[in-house]
Amino acid sequence: MNEQTPCDTDGFHQHLHEIQDLLTRHRVVESLEHRQNMPRQALVESITHKQNLARLSRKLDRLHPADIARILESLPLEDRWLVWDLVRADKDGDILLEVSDAVRASLLRTMDADELKAVAESLDADELADLVPDLPPEIIEDVFESLDQKEREQVRAAMSYPEGTVGALMDFDMVRVREDVTLEVVLRYLRRFEALPDHTDKLFVVDREERLRGILTLESLLVNDPERQVAEVMKSRSLVTLGPDDDATGAAQAFERYDLVSVPVIDAERRVIGRVTVADMVDRIIEESEAEILGHAGLREEEDIFASVVQSVKNRWAWLAINLVTAFVASRVIDLFQGSIEKLVALAALMPIVAGIGGNAGNQTITMIVRAIAMGQVEPSGMWRLLRKEAGVALINGVVWGGVVGLLAWWLYRSPYLGLVMTGAMTLNLLLAATAGVLIPLIRQRLGRDPALGSSVLITALTDSGGFFIFLGLATLFLLS
Amino acid sequence: MNEQTPCDTDGFHQHLHEIQDLLTRHRVVESLEHRQNMPRQALVESITHKQNLARLSRKLDRLHPADIARILESLPLEDRWLVWDLVRADKDGDILLEVSDAVRASLLRTMDADELKAVAESLDADELADLVPDLPPEIIEDVFESLDQKEREQVRAAMSYPEGTVGALMDFDMVRVREDVTLEVVLRYLRRFEALPDHTDKLFVVDREERLRGILTLESLLVNDPERQVAEVMKSRSLVTLGPDDDATGAAQAFERYDLVSVPVIDAERRVIGRVTVADMVDRIIEESEAEILGHAGLREEEDIFASVVQSVKNRWAWLAINLVTAFVASRVIDLFQGSIEKLVALAALMPIVAGIGGNAGNQTITMIVRAIAMGQVEPSGMWRLLRKEAGVALINGVVWGGVVGLLAWWLYRSPYLGLVMTGAMTLNLLLAATAGVLIPLIRQRLGRDPALGSSVLITALTDSGGFFIFLGLATLFLLS
């Protein structure tokens, strides 16, 4: 009964395993057919062959497009293409919208012009606008010609807003009503629909110029006396609306704060031009948090885990190159102190501790500050307060952990002075990490940059080179001169 | 007009600045009153004083509880408490549910028993269950006594499910109807409500034993002929339902995949016991992604940026301690090769490069694999394929970047053999990073652990110690013996 919609990972894995099973059987049959070239045998195998594919195809028909999308993402390329061929064409569009960009590219590559056109024609204007940038240019022409005037304008409108704006996320499915009618009229009007647009929780009340006058929630439509006028019942103050140029992240935060399901998008003249729903916002929130998590490891984009080695290398090389540069700088700092290390080789063993702990503490500070900036909790004016606090934390950690490490160094190398230098260097590097952890994101914010981008690389570079310099410098001054 | 609900960060900052302005004025007046002890003066100031607070209070009255929550999070403790005192009591409950755990604790500390009881009584059962763990025990008793039998059972039910389950997130606000009535009857029934529960997009069709028979969307209620029976119109196949013990993360993924607004929670006998809405799920998704981002930096929980130094130290110390241990192990590995470093001090300068790049590449691999596991795309059976691919990526990176670094080392230290050792060590450490990056999360998954937890620490520890060992070991073998 629940076949179409598994709610948990186990349910999904059952479907995936069944499909993998069928695929394996199919491959076995294929290789048998290939080896045994006897005509009779070929015939028998061929029937099994067809049976397998038919079973696979029936299985896929019963699954929700979002689940097929996940299954495609979980299959290696050759299996993925086989399954993709078997999916009923009317689901193609929905599936392409659900899969990750990398997997979408791998699927589009296998489709010919007619298939692509069929998919494009099955989509709404806003969905089509999402897909267009991935289509071959010659197809786009044809697709545009197949649309009617209004749809074409909608697709162009949706495409005209840059990624990351509300305009790029809005759809054009909405129900509009006038304020001078009774709820009964609205109820009768709705009965003429076959279905309402997804996520319709409110109707937009507009005047003759399509300007937003208020919103009529389905709730107020249902709980109020049908004899009442829309104007009496609608909400017309403190409306949450969005503009097409508004930032999508801010919009997503608004959906979260005010528990919204759909919001009208209005232009400068308050004309309703579209609608954003919580489904778009959930996708947006998930995409953003994934981008942030991937960004921490320097992965530029969501990677198809079945992508080729070459594609993976491309996705990852930039980060490694940047880190190579910063590691090289740190290496040059160490090189400055060759003489000291030669005299006291224990320095070489101890120096990564100072650098490493500084990097960890710095990343803690910077992660917290970046988040607070993103939540709007921190402004440049609060800098001093934050600096004082983080310096306090660094000082405590420096004395405590630096002290522990200092004692260990004393015990290991029988030198109390080496221990003291270690404690001092750790405290100073933690203070450096705290200061940079506060200043780097705040300065980037003031310069109008994204405070998160590359903050972690910067602070690690600083605490590595700085840690080596402070530790080896202190050792040279106090132990070796 | 839009005063109550600013949709963007700028709008929020305007409110925040106005409030900060009023607070500053209030503080100035306070310090003036304190200094100038003249009676007439005191009187004048006192009026200004009251005016300021009244203005502040009016301002707060017009704001949405979610925005007041953000403003409280953005204010230092003394200002936060002042504003909290001025907030209208009927908003207290909603605000407490919106603020972060750390800020909630700071607010609850200032409230006396009567205030806490008033708040508790203003909340729904499921909301109260969220708040109870933070309340002082003596208050909880009183609160429970003030509830009626049904509410008390609901609070206990909600509290009986562990965090991270659907049961802990569900609410008890739902509209149930019978299948043997016409839509007209349902419409008349709904008109008896003052309001529907938030996020009602469907009614639950139940039998006499409260068992779920189907769902009736508001959409189908509105577009169908009112003479039709609920049973004809309701959806009764492929229903998405959740169990109270289901994992909340899986449920959130289902909301995202199937674009849901509300889902019934049913027990083993299919009795409807509650409901989960997209608003809960959005909060859950955001909390999870924040926990993951904070976890990467070893921050155990969301930190109140205005928390005391001591509280911050507590939140961060465990991570630093763990990293200290791993750094110490790496330091011991270096110590093994004291003799080699004494003979060739360039080794000390080059070794952090090998360790660092290995750590970066390993974190890239592990981030990707952990994400793929979370999405259900990877299973232990796919291990070999992933290992082969990651080893391929590591080999290319090792030859390319290791080659670059090898050439640099050759040029800097005039030793082609040192360059070769560098290239070899980097390639081997990248292979180690790739292998561990695939195996660590897969093994943790097979052991039933969270594949994400601490993966980054483990791989960095391995690539640090491993990198030092491989590089210094190769150098000792090929350059110094």
Short mmCIF file of N, CA and C in Angstrom, two decimals, chain A residues 81-190:
data_model
loop_
_atom_site.label_atom_id
_atom_site.label_comp_id
_atom_site.label_asym_id
_atom_site.label_seq_id
_atom_site.Cartn_x
_atom_site.Cartn_y
_atom_site.Cartn_z
N TRP A 81 22.00 4.58 -16.76
CA TRP A 81 21.45 4.82 -18.09
C TRP A 81 20.40 3.79 -18.48
N LEU A 82 20.65 2.55 -18.07
CA LEU A 82 19.68 1.50 -18.37
C LEU A 82 18.35 1.81 -17.69
N VAL A 83 18.41 2.15 -16.39
CA VAL A 83 17.18 2.46 -15.65
C VAL A 83 16.50 3.69 -16.25
N TRP A 84 17.28 4.69 -16.58
CA TRP A 84 16.75 5.93 -17.15
C TRP A 84 15.96 5.66 -18.43
N ASP A 85 16.46 4.71 -19.25
CA ASP A 85 15.75 4.34 -20.48
C ASP A 85 14.40 3.72 -20.18
N LEU A 86 14.31 3.01 -19.05
CA LEU A 86 13.08 2.28 -18.74
C LEU A 86 12.02 3.14 -18.06
N VAL A 87 12.41 4.30 -17.55
CA VAL A 87 11.45 5.15 -16.83
C VAL A 87 10.42 5.69 -17.82
N ARG A 88 9.17 5.68 -17.41
CA ARG A 88 8.11 6.20 -18.28
C ARG A 88 8.39 7.66 -18.60
N ALA A 89 8.25 8.01 -19.87
CA ALA A 89 8.64 9.34 -20.34
C ALA A 89 7.94 10.47 -19.57
N ASP A 90 6.70 10.23 -19.12
CA ASP A 90 6.00 11.34 -18.46
C ASP A 90 6.59 11.68 -17.10
N LYS A 91 7.47 10.81 -16.58
CA LYS A 91 8.12 11.14 -15.31
C LYS A 91 9.47 11.82 -15.53
N ASP A 92 9.97 11.79 -16.76
CA ASP A 92 11.31 12.29 -17.02
C ASP A 92 11.54 13.70 -16.47
N GLY A 93 10.59 14.58 -16.76
CA GLY A 93 10.77 15.97 -16.36
C GLY A 93 10.92 16.13 -14.86
N ASP A 94 10.00 15.52 -14.10
CA ASP A 94 10.06 15.62 -12.64
C ASP A 94 11.36 15.06 -12.09
N ILE A 95 11.80 13.96 -12.70
CA ILE A 95 13.03 13.33 -12.20
C ILE A 95 14.23 14.24 -12.46
N LEU A 96 14.27 14.81 -13.67
CA LEU A 96 15.40 15.69 -14.00
C LEU A 96 15.47 16.88 -13.05
N LEU A 97 14.31 17.35 -12.60
CA LEU A 97 14.30 18.48 -11.66
C LEU A 97 14.78 18.07 -10.28
N GLU A 98 14.65 16.78 -9.95
CA GLU A 98 14.99 16.31 -8.60
C GLU A 98 16.46 15.95 -8.44
N VAL A 99 17.07 15.38 -9.48
CA VAL A 99 18.45 14.88 -9.32
C VAL A 99 19.43 16.04 -9.16
N SER A 100 20.60 15.73 -8.64
CA SER A 100 21.64 16.73 -8.48
C SER A 100 22.15 17.18 -9.84
N ASP A 101 22.78 18.35 -9.89
CA ASP A 101 23.24 18.90 -11.16
C ASP A 101 24.15 17.93 -11.91
N ALA A 102 25.07 17.29 -11.14
CA ALA A 102 26.03 16.41 -11.80
C ALA A 102 25.32 15.21 -12.44
N VAL A 103 24.35 14.64 -11.71
CA VAL A 103 23.63 13.48 -12.24
C VAL A 103 22.73 13.90 -13.40
N ARG A 104 22.14 15.10 -13.28
CA ARG A 104 21.30 15.59 -14.37
C ARG A 104 22.10 15.66 -15.67
N ALA A 105 23.31 16.20 -15.58
CA ALA A 105 24.15 16.29 -16.78
C ALA A 105 24.39 14.90 -17.36
N SER A 106 24.62 13.91 -16.47
CA SER A 106 24.90 12.56 -16.98
C SER A 106 23.67 11.97 -17.66
N LEU A 107 22.47 12.36 -17.23
CA LEU A 107 21.25 11.84 -17.85
C LEU A 107 20.94 12.56 -19.17
N LEU A 108 21.09 13.87 -19.17
CA LEU A 108 20.77 14.64 -20.39
C LEU A 108 21.64 14.19 -21.56
N ARG A 109 22.88 13.82 -21.24
CA ARG A 109 23.80 13.39 -22.29
C ARG A 109 23.24 12.24 -23.13
N THR A 110 22.38 11.40 -22.52
CA THR A 110 21.90 10.22 -23.25
C THR A 110 20.62 10.49 -24.04
N MET A 111 20.06 11.70 -23.93
CA MET A 111 18.75 11.94 -24.54
C MET A 111 18.89 12.62 -25.90
N ASP A 112 18.03 12.20 -26.86
CA ASP A 112 18.09 12.87 -28.16
C ASP A 112 17.11 14.05 -28.19
N ALA A 113 17.16 14.76 -29.29
CA ALA A 113 16.42 16.03 -29.39
C ALA A 113 14.92 15.84 -29.12
N ASP A 114 14.32 14.78 -29.69
CA ASP A 114 12.88 14.60 -29.51
C ASP A 114 12.51 14.33 -28.06
N GLU A 115 13.32 13.49 -27.40
CA GLU A 115 13.07 13.22 -25.99
C GLU A 115 13.17 14.50 -25.17
N LEU A 116 14.20 15.28 -25.46
CA LEU A 116 14.38 16.52 -24.70
C LEU A 116 13.20 17.46 -24.90
N LYS A 117 12.72 17.54 -26.14
CA LYS A 117 11.60 18.43 -26.40
C LYS A 117 10.35 17.95 -25.66
N ALA A 118 10.15 16.62 -25.67
CA ALA A 118 8.98 16.07 -24.98
C ALA A 118 9.04 16.42 -23.49
N VAL A 119 10.24 16.27 -22.89
CA VAL A 119 10.39 16.62 -21.48
C VAL A 119 10.07 18.09 -21.26
N ALA A 120 10.67 18.93 -22.09
CA ALA A 120 10.51 20.37 -21.90
C ALA A 120 9.04 20.75 -21.95
N GLU A 121 8.30 20.11 -22.86
CA GLU A 121 6.89 20.47 -23.02
C GLU A 121 6.03 19.99 -21.85
N SER A 122 6.53 19.02 -21.10
CA SER A 122 5.74 18.52 -19.97
C SER A 122 5.90 19.36 -18.71
N LEU A 123 6.79 20.35 -18.75
CA LEU A 123 7.09 21.09 -17.53
C LEU A 123 6.37 22.43 -17.48
N ASP A 124 6.20 22.95 -16.24
CA ASP A 124 5.68 24.30 -16.06
C ASP A 124 6.77 25.29 -16.43
N ALA A 125 6.34 26.53 -16.62
CA ALA A 125 7.29 27.56 -17.06
C ALA A 125 8.47 27.71 -16.10
N ASP A 126 8.18 27.73 -14.79
CA ASP A 126 9.29 27.95 -13.86
C ASP A 126 10.23 26.75 -13.79
N GLU A 127 9.67 25.55 -13.96
CA GLU A 127 10.51 24.35 -13.96
C GLU A 127 11.38 24.33 -15.22
N LEU A 128 10.76 24.68 -16.34
CA LEU A 128 11.49 24.70 -17.60
C LEU A 128 12.66 25.68 -17.51
N ALA A 129 12.42 26.82 -16.86
CA ALA A 129 13.48 27.82 -16.73
C ALA A 129 14.68 27.25 -15.97
N ASP A 130 14.42 26.33 -15.02
CA ASP A 130 15.53 25.70 -14.29
C ASP A 130 16.34 24.78 -15.19
N LEU A 131 15.63 24.15 -16.12
CA LEU A 131 16.26 23.12 -16.93
C LEU A 131 16.99 23.71 -18.15
N VAL A 132 16.47 24.83 -18.65
CA VAL A 132 16.98 25.38 -19.91
C VAL A 132 18.50 25.53 -19.96
N PRO A 133 19.13 26.08 -18.89
CA PRO A 133 20.58 26.29 -19.00
C PRO A 133 21.37 25.00 -19.26
N ASP A 134 20.78 23.83 -18.92
CA ASP A 134 21.49 22.57 -19.14
C ASP A 134 21.21 21.96 -20.51
N LEU A 135 20.30 22.56 -21.28
CA LEU A 135 19.94 21.97 -22.58
C LEU A 135 20.86 22.46 -23.69
N PRO A 136 21.05 21.62 -24.72
CA PRO A 136 21.83 22.08 -25.88
C PRO A 136 21.11 23.25 -26.55
N PRO A 137 21.87 24.27 -27.03
CA PRO A 137 21.26 25.49 -27.59
C PRO A 137 20.25 25.21 -28.71
N GLU A 138 20.54 24.24 -29.58
CA GLU A 138 19.63 24.03 -30.72
C GLU A 138 18.27 23.52 -30.24
N ILE A 139 18.25 22.80 -29.12
CA ILE A 139 16.98 22.32 -28.57
C ILE A 139 16.19 23.49 -28.00
N ILE A 140 16.88 24.40 -27.33
CA ILE A 140 16.20 25.50 -26.65
C ILE A 140 15.31 26.27 -27.63
N GLU A 141 15.87 26.58 -28.82
CA GLU A 141 15.09 27.24 -29.88
C GLU A 141 13.77 26.53 -30.11
N ASP A 142 13.88 25.23 -30.40
CA ASP A 142 12.68 24.44 -30.71
C ASP A 142 11.68 24.47 -29.57
N VAL A 143 12.21 24.33 -28.35
CA VAL A 143 11.32 24.30 -27.19
C VAL A 143 10.57 25.62 -27.09
N PHE A 144 11.27 26.73 -27.22
CA PHE A 144 10.62 28.03 -27.12
C PHE A 144 9.52 28.18 -28.16
N GLU A 145 9.79 27.67 -29.36
CA GLU A 145 8.78 27.79 -30.41
C GLU A 145 7.52 27.00 -30.07
N SER A 146 7.69 25.90 -29.33
CA SER A 146 6.53 25.07 -29.03
C SER A 146 5.66 25.65 -27.92
N LEU A 147 6.15 26.68 -27.23
CA LEU A 147 5.37 27.26 -26.12
C LEU A 147 4.40 28.31 -26.65
N ASP A 148 3.31 28.54 -25.88
CA ASP A 148 2.46 29.66 -26.28
C ASP A 148 3.07 30.96 -25.74
N GLN A 149 2.51 32.07 -26.21
CA GLN A 149 3.03 33.40 -25.91
C GLN A 149 3.24 33.62 -24.40
N LYS A 150 2.20 33.28 -23.63
CA LYS A 150 2.24 33.56 -22.19
C LYS A 150 3.33 32.74 -21.50
N GLU A 151 3.39 31.45 -21.86
CA GLU A 151 4.41 30.59 -21.26
C GLU A 151 5.81 31.07 -21.61
N ARG A 152 5.96 31.47 -22.89
CA ARG A 152 7.28 31.92 -23.32
C ARG A 152 7.73 33.11 -22.48
N GLU A 153 6.78 34.03 -22.25
CA GLU A 153 7.11 35.21 -21.44
C GLU A 153 7.46 34.81 -20.02
N GLN A 154 6.72 33.83 -19.48
CA GLN A 154 7.00 33.39 -18.12
C GLN A 154 8.38 32.75 -18.01
N VAL A 155 8.72 31.91 -19.00
CA VAL A 155 10.04 31.28 -18.96
C VAL A 155 11.11 32.35 -19.02
N ARG A 156 10.94 33.30 -19.96
CA ARG A 156 11.94 34.37 -20.06
C ARG A 156 12.02 35.18 -18.77
N ALA A 157 10.85 35.46 -18.17
CA ALA A 157 10.85 36.22 -16.92
C ALA A 157 11.62 35.45 -15.84
N ALA A 158 11.31 34.15 -15.70
CA ALA A 158 11.97 33.36 -14.67
C ALA A 158 13.48 33.30 -14.91
N MET A 159 13.87 33.23 -16.20
CA MET A 159 15.30 33.12 -16.50
C MET A 159 16.02 34.45 -16.35
N SER A 160 15.24 35.56 -16.33
CA SER A 160 15.89 36.87 -16.30
C SER A 160 16.41 37.20 -14.90
N TYR A 161 15.94 36.48 -13.87
CA TYR A 161 16.42 36.76 -12.52
C TYR A 161 17.62 35.89 -12.20
N PRO A 162 18.68 36.50 -11.67
CA PRO A 162 19.88 35.71 -11.39
C PRO A 162 19.64 34.66 -10.31
N GLU A 163 20.43 33.60 -10.35
CA GLU A 163 20.34 32.55 -9.33
C GLU A 163 20.52 33.18 -7.95
N GLY A 164 19.79 32.68 -6.99
CA GLY A 164 19.90 33.23 -5.64
C GLY A 164 18.89 34.34 -5.37
N THR A 165 18.04 34.67 -6.36
CA THR A 165 16.98 35.64 -6.10
C THR A 165 15.64 34.91 -6.02
N VAL A 166 14.66 35.59 -5.43
CA VAL A 166 13.32 35.04 -5.33
C VAL A 166 12.74 34.83 -6.73
N GLY A 167 13.04 35.74 -7.64
CA GLY A 167 12.51 35.65 -9.01
C GLY A 167 12.88 34.35 -9.68
N ALA A 168 14.08 33.85 -9.39
CA ALA A 168 14.53 32.61 -10.03
C ALA A 168 13.83 31.39 -9.43
N LEU A 169 13.21 31.56 -8.27
CA LEU A 169 12.56 30.42 -7.61
C LEU A 169 11.05 30.42 -7.74
N MET A 170 10.48 31.57 -8.12
CA MET A 170 9.02 31.66 -8.06
C MET A 170 8.36 30.85 -9.16
N ASP A 171 7.09 30.45 -8.88
CA ASP A 171 6.30 29.82 -9.93
C ASP A 171 5.15 30.75 -10.29
N PHE A 172 4.38 30.34 -11.28
CA PHE A 172 3.33 31.24 -11.79
C PHE A 172 1.94 30.65 -11.57
N ASP A 173 1.87 29.61 -10.70
CA ASP A 173 0.59 28.95 -10.45
C ASP A 173 -0.08 29.59 -9.26
N MET A 174 -1.09 30.36 -9.48
CA MET A 174 -1.75 30.93 -8.31
C MET A 174 -3.20 31.22 -8.63
N VAL A 175 -3.96 31.25 -7.57
CA VAL A 175 -5.38 31.52 -7.73
C VAL A 175 -5.65 32.93 -7.22
N ARG A 176 -6.22 33.76 -8.09
CA ARG A 176 -6.50 35.14 -7.72
C ARG A 176 -8.00 35.38 -7.63
N VAL A 177 -8.43 36.15 -6.66
CA VAL A 177 -9.86 36.46 -6.52
C VAL A 177 -10.02 37.96 -6.27
N ARG A 178 -11.25 38.44 -6.43
CA ARG A 178 -11.57 39.85 -6.20
C ARG A 178 -12.14 40.03 -4.80
N GLU A 179 -12.00 41.25 -4.28
CA GLU A 179 -12.44 41.44 -2.89
C GLU A 179 -13.93 41.73 -2.75
N ASP A 180 -14.60 42.08 -3.87
CA ASP A 180 -16.00 42.50 -3.74
C ASP A 180 -16.98 41.36 -4.00
N VAL A 181 -16.54 40.13 -3.81
CA VAL A 181 -17.45 39.00 -3.97
C VAL A 181 -17.60 38.29 -2.62
N THR A 182 -18.59 37.42 -2.52
CA THR A 182 -18.76 36.68 -1.28
C THR A 182 -17.92 35.42 -1.30
N LEU A 183 -17.71 34.84 -0.13
CA LEU A 183 -16.96 33.60 -0.04
C LEU A 183 -17.67 32.50 -0.85
N GLU A 184 -18.98 32.54 -0.86
CA GLU A 184 -19.74 31.57 -1.64
C GLU A 184 -19.32 31.59 -3.10
N VAL A 185 -19.14 32.80 -3.64
CA VAL A 185 -18.71 32.94 -5.03
C VAL A 185 -17.32 32.32 -5.21
N VAL A 186 -16.46 32.58 -4.24
CA VAL A 186 -15.11 32.02 -4.31
C VAL A 186 -15.18 30.49 -4.28
N LEU A 187 -16.01 29.96 -3.39
CA LEU A 187 -16.15 28.51 -3.29
C LEU A 187 -16.63 27.92 -4.62
N ARG A 188 -17.60 28.59 -5.22
CA ARG A 188 -18.11 28.09 -6.51
C ARG A 188 -17.03 28.18 -7.58
N TYR A 189 -16.27 29.27 -7.54
CA TYR A 189 -15.19 29.47 -8.51
C TYR A 189 -14.15 28.34 -8.39
N LEU A 190 -13.81 27.99 -7.15
CA LEU A 190 -12.80 26.94 -6.95
C LEU A 190 -13.30 25.59 -7.46
#
